[in-house]
Amino acid sequence: MCSRAEHRHSRSLERSYRDPKQEQEEGMGFCFSPASRSVSMLSNTSVLLVLLLSCTFFASTESYDPLDPNGNITIRWDVMSWTPDGYVAVVTIFNFQQYRHIQAPGWSLGWTWAKKEVIWTMLGGQATEQGDCSRYKGNVPHCCKKNPTVVDLLPGTPYNQQIANCCKGGVISSWLQDPANAASAFQLSVGASGTTNKTVRLPKNFTLKAPGPGYTCGPAKIVKPTKFPTADKRRFTQAQMTWNVTCAYSQFLAQKTPTCCVSLSSFYNDTVVSCPTCACGCQNNATQPGSCVEPNSPYLASVVSNAGTNSPLVQCTSHMCPIRVHWHVKLNYKEYWRVKITITNFNYNMNYSQWNLVVQHPNFDNLTQSFSFNYKPLTPYAAINDTAMLYGIKFYNDLLMEDGPSGNVQSELLFRKDASTFTFDKGWAFPRRIYFNGDNCVMPPPDAYPSLPNASIRWGVSRFSIAVILLVLLLHLGLF
């Protein structure tokens, strides 16, 4: 039943959509003039504009990660001392993401100078281009570009060109996997910039590639100067000036197509659910030769050697994904059940160092043992422990080799059964979501999951069998 107020509202809506002549004939006193119609059209236009703007705002939330809501990369710029025409600063890149790391060929950081600044010298990093330094006749700066791009130095750099946390080839570990290596730093001497807190202008338009365009960076913001403890930790020094830049990750910005997929199987069903067809793309060698390589091709070695190191060169498969994660429900014990996970690399061009896998499953609060992967729980919702981070053991299987006989890693997980929640029915034993190196993997559709043998069919057959047995008994007893 509608309330009186709702009824009056619905009546008013009816009147607003009726013909003006009809309104006048019924003596209701409503007349739509041309001006009112224009106002109505303007109102409709405003509504459409608001809807479009709201869609834009909602699209921007794609960088939010519900499994790592506070994860980001923070760039801290510490002005350590002043020089006659500028300052010396240490720039540190902190990876505060729980499971997303920066892999080879590493990060590159760019920005736009606010004035006509130049970089005189650098330690621990280098600008990719020097730019036009023709106005300098004596000492030539390291970089004169208005929008420089800086990269990390490689391992093995001479000590007199290094600073702390530099020279890793741009590779930065995730915060949860290896916090000791979750930062990278370089030092630069800036000229023509101002020599006090009042005259220095903050750089603008920061960009971070890691190594692709996966991050969006906000504006630089002045914060409290960083404090540094001395070796004995009895005294603190501090930066002259500090500003921070925060960068957030978006998978859609980093990669328009998925990079991994998931296949499933179980001991109680002969069906192997493969990765969805064209999960990461489709074979199109007819229009784009070289989009994938057949594993038994006689020209495989020459194709791989001539391919670019940064572009994926994958084996021809139905799913066309560089990475496949296979989840197999292996064994069922009285109080435990067992899963085997296999990660296969179909990319001929890529070794995945310090890889990690994030898996959502409701039974991770009862994980008993991981046999050859490291395990750490992710608890973004504190009380709920249903998300695990799995990664390789150092010097054993932390490197996932390129496609080939050694291009896979595998482990088994042992779960304890919880009688109140445990079941194999309706796909419960399979993961809800899987990420590889921070990218969401394509899952098979739920209706394709391996199912338990159909109990209803067995029950129908058993009733028929019982009826036949009863009939035979009755005939034998002579009752028919």
Coordinates of C-alpha atoms in Angstrom, one line a residue:
M1 CA 0.0 0.0 0.0
C2 CA 1.2 3.5 -0.9
S3 CA 1.1 6.3 1.7
R4 CA -0.9 9.5 0.9
A5 CA 2.3 11.4 0.2
E6 CA 3.5 8.8 -2.3
H7 CA 0.1 8.8 -3.9
R8 CA 0.1 12.5 -4.3
H9 CA 3.6 12.3 -5.7
S10 CA 2.6 9.7 -8.3
R11 CA -0.4 11.8 -9.3
S12 CA 1.8 14.8 -9.8
L13 CA 4.1 12.8 -12.0
E14 CA 1.2 11.7 -14.0
R15 CA 0.1 15.3 -14.5
S16 CA 3.5 16.4 -15.5
Y17 CA 3.5 13.9 -18.5
R18 CA 0.0 14.7 -19.8
D19 CA -0.8 16.7 -22.9
P20 CA -1.2 20.5 -22.2
K21 CA -4.6 20.6 -24.1
Q22 CA -5.9 17.8 -22.0
E23 CA -4.8 19.6 -18.8
Q24 CA -6.7 22.7 -19.8
E25 CA -9.8 20.8 -20.9
E26 CA -9.9 19.1 -17.5
G27 CA -9.6 22.5 -15.8
M28 CA -6.5 21.6 -13.9
G29 CA -4.9 24.9 -14.5
F30 CA -1.6 23.6 -15.8
C31 CA -0.3 25.1 -19.1
F32 CA 3.2 24.4 -20.6
S33 CA 4.5 27.5 -22.3
P34 CA 7.5 27.4 -24.7
A35 CA 9.6 28.9 -21.9
S36 CA 8.7 26.1 -19.5
R37 CA 9.5 23.5 -22.2
S38 CA 12.9 25.0 -22.6
V39 CA 13.4 24.8 -18.9
S40 CA 12.4 21.2 -19.0
M41 CA 14.9 20.5 -21.8
L42 CA 17.6 22.3 -19.8
S43 CA 16.8 20.2 -16.8
N44 CA 17.1 17.0 -18.8
T45 CA 20.4 18.2 -20.2
S46 CA 21.6 18.9 -16.7
V47 CA 20.7 15.4 -15.6
L48 CA 22.6 13.9 -18.5
L49 CA 25.6 16.0 -17.7
V50 CA 25.5 14.9 -14.0
L51 CA 25.3 11.3 -15.1
L52 CA 28.3 11.6 -17.5
L53 CA 30.3 13.3 -14.8
S54 CA 29.4 10.6 -12.2
C55 CA 30.5 7.9 -14.7
T56 CA 33.8 9.7 -15.1
F57 CA 34.3 9.9 -11.3
F58 CA 33.4 6.2 -10.9
A59 CA 35.9 5.2 -13.6
S60 CA 38.7 6.9 -11.7
T61 CA 38.2 4.5 -8.8
E62 CA 39.7 1.6 -10.8
S63 CA 43.0 2.2 -9.1
Y64 CA 41.5 1.3 -5.8
D65 CA 42.6 -2.2 -4.7
P66 CA 40.3 -3.8 -2.1
L67 CA 43.0 -6.4 -1.2
D68 CA 45.5 -3.6 -0.5
P69 CA 43.5 -0.4 0.2
N70 CA 46.5 1.5 1.6
G71 CA 49.0 0.4 -1.0
N72 CA 50.8 3.0 -3.0
I73 CA 54.3 4.1 -4.2
T74 CA 55.5 7.3 -2.4
I75 CA 58.3 9.4 -3.8
R76 CA 60.0 11.4 -1.1
W77 CA 62.2 14.4 -2.2
D78 CA 64.5 15.5 0.6
V79 CA 66.5 18.7 0.1
M80 CA 69.7 17.9 2.1
S81 CA 71.7 21.1 1.6
W82 CA 71.9 24.4 -0.3
T83 CA 74.4 25.2 -3.0
P84 CA 75.3 28.6 -4.6
D85 CA 72.6 28.2 -7.3
G86 CA 70.4 25.5 -6.0
Y87 CA 70.3 22.5 -3.7
V88 CA 71.4 18.8 -3.2
A89 CA 68.5 16.4 -2.8
V90 CA 68.0 12.7 -2.2
V91 CA 64.9 11.2 -3.9
T92 CA 63.6 7.9 -2.5
I93 CA 61.0 5.7 -4.1
F94 CA 59.1 3.7 -1.4
N95 CA 56.9 0.8 -2.5
F96 CA 54.2 0.5 0.2
Q97 CA 52.2 -2.0 -1.8
Q98 CA 51.8 -5.4 -0.1
Y99 CA 52.2 -7.7 -3.1
R100 CA 52.8 -5.6 -6.2
H101 CA 56.5 -5.1 -7.0
I102 CA 58.5 -3.4 -9.8
Q103 CA 60.3 -6.0 -12.0
A104 CA 63.0 -5.7 -14.7
P105 CA 63.7 -3.6 -16.7
G106 CA 62.8 -1.4 -13.6
W107 CA 61.3 1.9 -12.8
S108 CA 61.7 5.3 -14.7
L109 CA 60.7 8.5 -13.0
G110 CA 59.9 11.7 -14.9
W111 CA 58.7 15.2 -14.0
T112 CA 58.6 18.8 -15.3
W113 CA 60.7 21.5 -13.7
A114 CA 58.8 24.6 -12.5
K115 CA 61.5 27.0 -13.7
K116 CA 64.7 26.6 -15.7
E117 CA 66.4 24.1 -13.4
V118 CA 69.2 21.8 -14.5
I119 CA 70.8 18.7 -13.0
W120 CA 74.4 19.3 -12.4
T121 CA 75.4 15.9 -11.1
M122 CA 73.8 12.6 -10.0
L123 CA 74.7 9.6 -7.8
G124 CA 72.8 6.3 -7.8
G125 CA 70.8 7.2 -10.9
Q126 CA 71.0 8.9 -14.3
A127 CA 68.9 11.0 -16.7
T128 CA 68.2 9.2 -19.9
E129 CA 68.9 12.3 -22.0
Q130 CA 71.2 15.3 -21.5
G131 CA 69.1 17.7 -23.5
D132 CA 70.3 21.1 -24.9
C133 CA 73.1 22.5 -22.6
S134 CA 74.5 24.9 -25.2
R135 CA 74.1 27.9 -22.9
Y136 CA 76.7 26.5 -20.5
K137 CA 80.3 27.3 -21.7
G138 CA 82.3 25.9 -18.7
N139 CA 81.0 23.0 -16.7
V140 CA 78.2 21.2 -18.6
P141 CA 75.3 19.9 -16.5
H142 CA 74.3 16.2 -16.4
C143 CA 70.8 17.1 -17.8
C144 CA 69.3 20.3 -19.1
K145 CA 65.9 19.0 -20.2
K146 CA 62.7 20.7 -19.0
N147 CA 61.1 17.3 -18.4
P148 CA 63.9 14.8 -17.5
T149 CA 63.5 11.1 -17.0
V150 CA 65.6 9.3 -14.5
V151 CA 66.4 5.6 -14.2
D152 CA 68.3 3.5 -11.6
L153 CA 71.9 2.4 -12.2
L154 CA 72.7 -1.2 -12.7
P155 CA 74.3 -3.6 -10.2
G156 CA 78.1 -3.4 -10.3
T157 CA 78.2 0.4 -10.5
P158 CA 81.5 1.8 -9.1
Y159 CA 81.1 2.6 -5.4
N160 CA 81.9 6.3 -5.9
Q161 CA 78.7 6.6 -8.0
Q162 CA 76.5 4.9 -5.5
I163 CA 74.3 5.9 -2.6
A164 CA 72.2 3.7 -0.2
N165 CA 69.3 1.8 -1.8
C166 CA 70.6 2.4 -5.4
C167 CA 71.9 0.4 -8.3
K168 CA 69.4 -2.5 -8.5
G169 CA 68.5 -2.0 -12.1
G170 CA 65.2 -0.4 -11.1
V171 CA 63.9 -3.5 -9.4
I172 CA 61.9 -2.9 -6.2
S173 CA 60.4 -5.6 -4.0
S174 CA 56.9 -5.5 -2.5
W175 CA 56.5 -4.4 1.1
L176 CA 55.2 -7.7 2.3
Q177 CA 57.5 -10.0 0.3
D178 CA 60.9 -8.2 1.0
P179 CA 60.6 -5.0 3.0
A180 CA 64.4 -4.5 3.2
N181 CA 64.5 -4.1 -0.6
A182 CA 61.2 -2.2 -1.0
A183 CA 62.9 1.2 -1.7
S184 CA 65.2 2.7 -4.3
A185 CA 67.0 6.1 -4.1
F186 CA 69.2 8.5 -6.1
Q187 CA 70.9 11.8 -5.3
L188 CA 70.9 14.9 -7.6
S189 CA 72.4 18.4 -7.4
V190 CA 70.0 20.9 -8.9
G191 CA 71.0 24.3 -10.2
A192 CA 69.1 27.5 -11.2
S193 CA 66.3 26.6 -8.8
G194 CA 66.5 29.0 -5.9
T195 CA 68.5 28.6 -2.7
T196 CA 65.9 28.9 0.1
N197 CA 62.6 27.4 1.1
K198 CA 60.8 30.5 -0.2
T199 CA 62.4 30.5 -3.7
V200 CA 62.4 26.8 -4.6
R201 CA 59.5 25.7 -6.7
L202 CA 58.2 22.1 -6.6
P203 CA 58.4 20.0 -9.8
K204 CA 55.2 19.2 -11.6
N205 CA 53.6 16.4 -13.7
F206 CA 55.3 13.4 -12.1
T207 CA 55.2 10.2 -14.1
L208 CA 56.3 6.7 -12.9
K209 CA 56.7 3.8 -15.3
A210 CA 57.3 0.4 -13.6
P211 CA 58.3 -0.5 -16.3
G212 CA 55.0 0.2 -18.2
P213 CA 52.6 3.1 -17.7
G214 CA 50.7 1.5 -14.8
Y215 CA 50.8 4.4 -12.3
T216 CA 49.1 7.7 -11.9
C217 CA 50.9 10.3 -9.7
G218 CA 49.4 13.1 -7.8
P219 CA 50.9 16.6 -7.3
A220 CA 53.9 17.2 -5.0
K221 CA 53.0 18.3 -1.5
I222 CA 55.3 19.9 1.1
V223 CA 55.4 17.8 4.3
K224 CA 57.4 18.0 7.5
P225 CA 61.1 17.7 6.9
T226 CA 62.4 14.1 7.2
K227 CA 64.5 13.4 10.3
F228 CA 67.6 11.1 10.0
P229 CA 69.2 9.3 13.1
T230 CA 72.9 9.2 13.5
A231 CA 74.7 5.9 13.7
D232 CA 74.5 5.8 17.5
K233 CA 70.8 6.9 17.3
R234 CA 71.4 9.6 20.0
R235 CA 71.1 12.5 17.6
F236 CA 68.8 13.4 14.7
T237 CA 69.5 15.6 11.7
Q238 CA 66.8 16.7 9.3
A239 CA 66.3 17.7 5.7
Q240 CA 66.1 21.4 4.8
M241 CA 62.8 20.8 2.9
T242 CA 60.7 17.7 2.0
W243 CA 57.9 17.0 -0.4
N244 CA 56.0 13.8 -1.2
V245 CA 54.4 12.5 -4.4
T246 CA 51.9 9.6 -4.2
C247 CA 51.4 7.2 -7.1
A248 CA 48.5 4.7 -7.4
Y249 CA 48.4 1.6 -9.6
S250 CA 45.8 0.8 -12.2
Q251 CA 45.8 -2.5 -14.0
F252 CA 43.7 -1.0 -16.9
L253 CA 46.3 1.7 -17.4
A254 CA 49.2 -0.8 -17.2
Q255 CA 47.8 -3.4 -19.5
K256 CA 44.6 -3.2 -21.6
T257 CA 44.4 -7.0 -21.8
P258 CA 44.8 -9.6 -19.0
T259 CA 48.2 -11.2 -18.5
C260 CA 47.2 -14.5 -16.8
C261 CA 44.4 -17.0 -16.6
V262 CA 43.3 -19.8 -14.3
S263 CA 42.5 -23.5 -15.1
L264 CA 40.9 -26.0 -12.7
S265 CA 40.7 -29.7 -12.1
S266 CA 39.9 -32.1 -9.2
F267 CA 40.3 -35.8 -8.1
Y268 CA 36.5 -36.3 -8.1
N269 CA 35.9 -35.3 -11.7
D270 CA 37.7 -36.2 -14.9
T271 CA 37.0 -32.8 -16.5
V272 CA 39.8 -30.4 -16.7
V273 CA 38.5 -26.8 -17.0
S274 CA 40.9 -25.0 -19.2
C275 CA 41.5 -21.2 -19.3
P276 CA 38.7 -19.4 -21.1
T277 CA 39.3 -19.2 -24.9
C278 CA 40.9 -15.9 -25.9
A279 CA 41.3 -14.9 -22.2
C280 CA 44.3 -12.7 -23.0
G281 CA 43.8 -12.3 -26.8
C282 CA 43.2 -14.5 -29.8
Q283 CA 45.6 -16.0 -32.3
N284 CA 45.8 -13.6 -35.3
N285 CA 48.9 -14.8 -37.2
A286 CA 46.9 -14.4 -40.4
T287 CA 46.7 -10.6 -40.0
Q288 CA 49.6 -10.1 -37.6
P289 CA 52.4 -12.7 -38.2
G290 CA 54.5 -13.4 -35.2
S291 CA 51.8 -12.7 -32.6
C292 CA 52.5 -16.2 -31.1
V293 CA 55.0 -19.0 -31.7
E294 CA 54.2 -22.7 -32.1
P295 CA 56.3 -24.7 -29.6
N296 CA 57.4 -27.2 -32.2
S297 CA 58.3 -24.6 -34.8
P298 CA 61.7 -25.2 -36.5
Y299 CA 62.2 -21.4 -36.5
L300 CA 61.6 -21.0 -32.7
A301 CA 65.2 -20.1 -31.8
S302 CA 65.5 -17.4 -34.5
V303 CA 62.2 -15.8 -33.7
V304 CA 62.9 -15.6 -30.0
S305 CA 66.4 -14.1 -30.5
N306 CA 65.1 -11.4 -32.9
A307 CA 62.1 -10.4 -30.7
G308 CA 62.3 -7.3 -28.5
T309 CA 63.1 -8.0 -24.8
N310 CA 60.2 -5.9 -23.5
S311 CA 57.4 -7.2 -25.7
P312 CA 55.8 -10.6 -24.8
L313 CA 56.3 -13.4 -27.2
V314 CA 53.9 -16.2 -26.1
Q315 CA 53.4 -19.8 -27.1
C316 CA 50.3 -20.3 -29.3
T317 CA 47.5 -21.5 -27.0
S318 CA 43.8 -21.2 -27.0
H319 CA 44.0 -18.6 -24.2
M320 CA 47.1 -16.7 -25.4
C321 CA 48.1 -15.7 -21.8
P322 CA 51.8 -15.4 -20.8
I323 CA 51.0 -17.0 -17.4
R324 CA 48.6 -19.8 -16.5
V325 CA 47.8 -20.8 -12.9
H326 CA 46.4 -24.3 -12.5
W327 CA 44.5 -25.2 -9.3
H328 CA 44.1 -29.0 -8.7
V329 CA 42.1 -30.4 -5.8
K330 CA 44.4 -33.4 -5.3
L331 CA 43.4 -35.4 -2.2
N332 CA 40.7 -35.7 0.5
Y333 CA 41.6 -37.0 3.9
K334 CA 39.4 -37.4 7.0
E335 CA 40.4 -34.1 8.6
Y336 CA 42.4 -32.5 5.8
W337 CA 42.3 -31.8 2.1
R338 CA 45.1 -31.0 -0.3
V339 CA 45.6 -28.7 -3.3
K340 CA 48.4 -28.6 -6.0
I341 CA 49.2 -25.2 -7.6
T342 CA 51.2 -25.0 -10.8
I343 CA 52.3 -21.7 -12.4
T344 CA 53.3 -22.1 -16.1
N345 CA 55.2 -19.4 -18.1
F346 CA 54.2 -19.3 -21.8
N347 CA 56.3 -16.2 -22.5
Y348 CA 59.5 -17.0 -24.5
N349 CA 60.8 -13.5 -23.7
M350 CA 60.4 -13.2 -19.9
N351 CA 61.8 -14.6 -16.7
Y352 CA 59.7 -13.5 -13.8
S353 CA 61.9 -12.8 -10.8
Q354 CA 60.5 -12.5 -7.3
W355 CA 57.0 -13.5 -8.6
N356 CA 54.1 -13.7 -6.3
L357 CA 50.6 -15.1 -6.3
V358 CA 47.6 -13.7 -4.3
V359 CA 44.7 -16.2 -3.9
Q360 CA 41.3 -15.7 -2.3
H361 CA 39.7 -18.8 -0.7
P362 CA 37.6 -19.1 2.4
N363 CA 39.7 -21.9 3.9
F364 CA 43.0 -20.0 4.2
D365 CA 42.2 -19.4 7.8
N366 CA 42.8 -23.2 8.2
L367 CA 45.9 -23.5 6.0
T368 CA 48.2 -26.0 7.7
Q369 CA 51.2 -26.2 5.5
S370 CA 52.7 -24.8 2.2
F371 CA 55.3 -27.3 0.9
S372 CA 57.5 -25.3 -1.5
F373 CA 56.1 -21.7 -1.6
N374 CA 56.4 -19.1 1.1
Y375 CA 53.1 -18.0 2.6
K376 CA 51.9 -14.8 4.2
P377 CA 48.3 -13.9 5.0
L378 CA 46.7 -10.7 3.6
T379 CA 44.1 -9.4 5.9
P380 CA 42.7 -6.1 4.5
Y381 CA 39.5 -6.6 6.6
A382 CA 41.4 -7.5 9.8
A383 CA 38.9 -10.2 11.1
I384 CA 38.6 -12.1 7.8
N385 CA 41.6 -14.3 6.8
D386 CA 40.6 -15.5 3.3
T387 CA 43.5 -14.1 1.2
A388 CA 47.0 -15.5 0.9
M389 CA 50.2 -14.3 -0.7
L390 CA 52.3 -17.1 -2.1
Y391 CA 55.8 -16.6 -3.4
G392 CA 59.0 -18.5 -4.2
I393 CA 61.7 -19.6 -1.8
K394 CA 64.9 -17.6 -2.4
F395 CA 67.5 -19.4 -4.6
Y396 CA 65.1 -22.3 -5.1
N397 CA 62.0 -21.3 -7.0
D398 CA 61.8 -17.4 -6.8
L399 CA 62.7 -17.2 -10.5
L400 CA 60.0 -18.4 -12.9
M401 CA 61.9 -19.2 -16.1
E402 CA 60.8 -18.4 -19.6
D403 CA 58.7 -20.9 -21.6
G404 CA 60.3 -24.3 -21.9
P405 CA 60.9 -27.4 -19.8
S406 CA 61.8 -25.3 -16.7
G407 CA 59.1 -22.7 -17.3
N408 CA 56.9 -23.7 -14.3
V409 CA 56.9 -23.7 -10.5
Q410 CA 54.6 -25.7 -8.3
S411 CA 53.7 -26.4 -4.7
E412 CA 51.0 -28.1 -2.6
L413 CA 48.8 -26.7 0.1
L414 CA 47.4 -28.7 3.0
F415 CA 44.1 -27.4 4.6
R416 CA 42.4 -28.5 7.7
K417 CA 38.7 -29.1 7.4
D418 CA 36.2 -27.0 9.3
A419 CA 33.1 -29.1 9.7
S420 CA 30.9 -26.1 9.9
T421 CA 32.0 -24.7 6.5
F422 CA 33.8 -27.4 4.5
T423 CA 32.3 -28.8 1.4
F424 CA 33.3 -29.8 -2.1
D425 CA 29.9 -28.9 -3.4
K426 CA 29.2 -26.0 -5.8
G427 CA 32.8 -25.2 -6.5
W428 CA 33.7 -24.3 -2.9
A429 CA 37.1 -26.0 -3.2
F430 CA 38.2 -23.6 -5.9
P431 CA 39.6 -20.1 -5.5
R432 CA 37.4 -17.0 -5.8
R433 CA 40.1 -14.8 -7.3
I434 CA 43.8 -15.1 -8.2
Y435 CA 46.4 -12.4 -8.9
F436 CA 49.8 -13.0 -10.5
N437 CA 52.3 -10.2 -9.8
G438 CA 49.4 -8.0 -8.9
D439 CA 47.4 -8.5 -12.0
N440 CA 43.9 -10.0 -11.8
C441 CA 43.8 -13.4 -13.6
V442 CA 40.9 -14.5 -15.8
M443 CA 38.8 -17.2 -14.1
P444 CA 36.7 -19.8 -15.8
P445 CA 32.9 -19.2 -15.6
P446 CA 31.4 -20.6 -12.3
D447 CA 29.1 -23.0 -14.2
A448 CA 32.1 -24.7 -15.8
Y449 CA 33.8 -25.7 -12.5
P450 CA 34.3 -29.4 -11.9
S451 CA 31.3 -30.7 -10.1
L452 CA 30.6 -33.6 -7.8
P453 CA 28.9 -36.7 -9.2
N454 CA 25.2 -36.0 -9.5
A455 CA 23.6 -37.3 -6.4
S456 CA 20.1 -37.0 -7.7
I457 CA 20.8 -39.4 -10.6
R458 CA 22.2 -42.0 -8.3
W459 CA 19.1 -41.6 -6.0
G460 CA 16.7 -42.1 -8.9
V461 CA 18.5 -45.2 -10.0
S462 CA 18.6 -46.6 -6.5
R463 CA 14.9 -46.2 -6.1
F464 CA 14.3 -48.0 -9.3
S465 CA 16.6 -50.8 -8.2
I466 CA 14.7 -51.1 -4.9
A467 CA 11.4 -51.3 -6.7
V468 CA 12.7 -54.1 -8.9
I469 CA 14.1 -56.0 -5.9
L470 CA 10.7 -55.7 -4.1
L471 CA 8.9 -56.9 -7.1
V472 CA 11.1 -59.9 -7.5
L473 CA 10.6 -60.7 -3.8
L474 CA 6.9 -60.4 -4.0
L475 CA 6.9 -62.7 -7.1
H476 CA 9.1 -65.2 -5.2
L477 CA 6.7 -65.2 -2.3
G478 CA 3.8 -65.8 -4.6
L479 CA 1.9 -62.7 -3.7
F480 CA 1.5 -61.9 -7.4

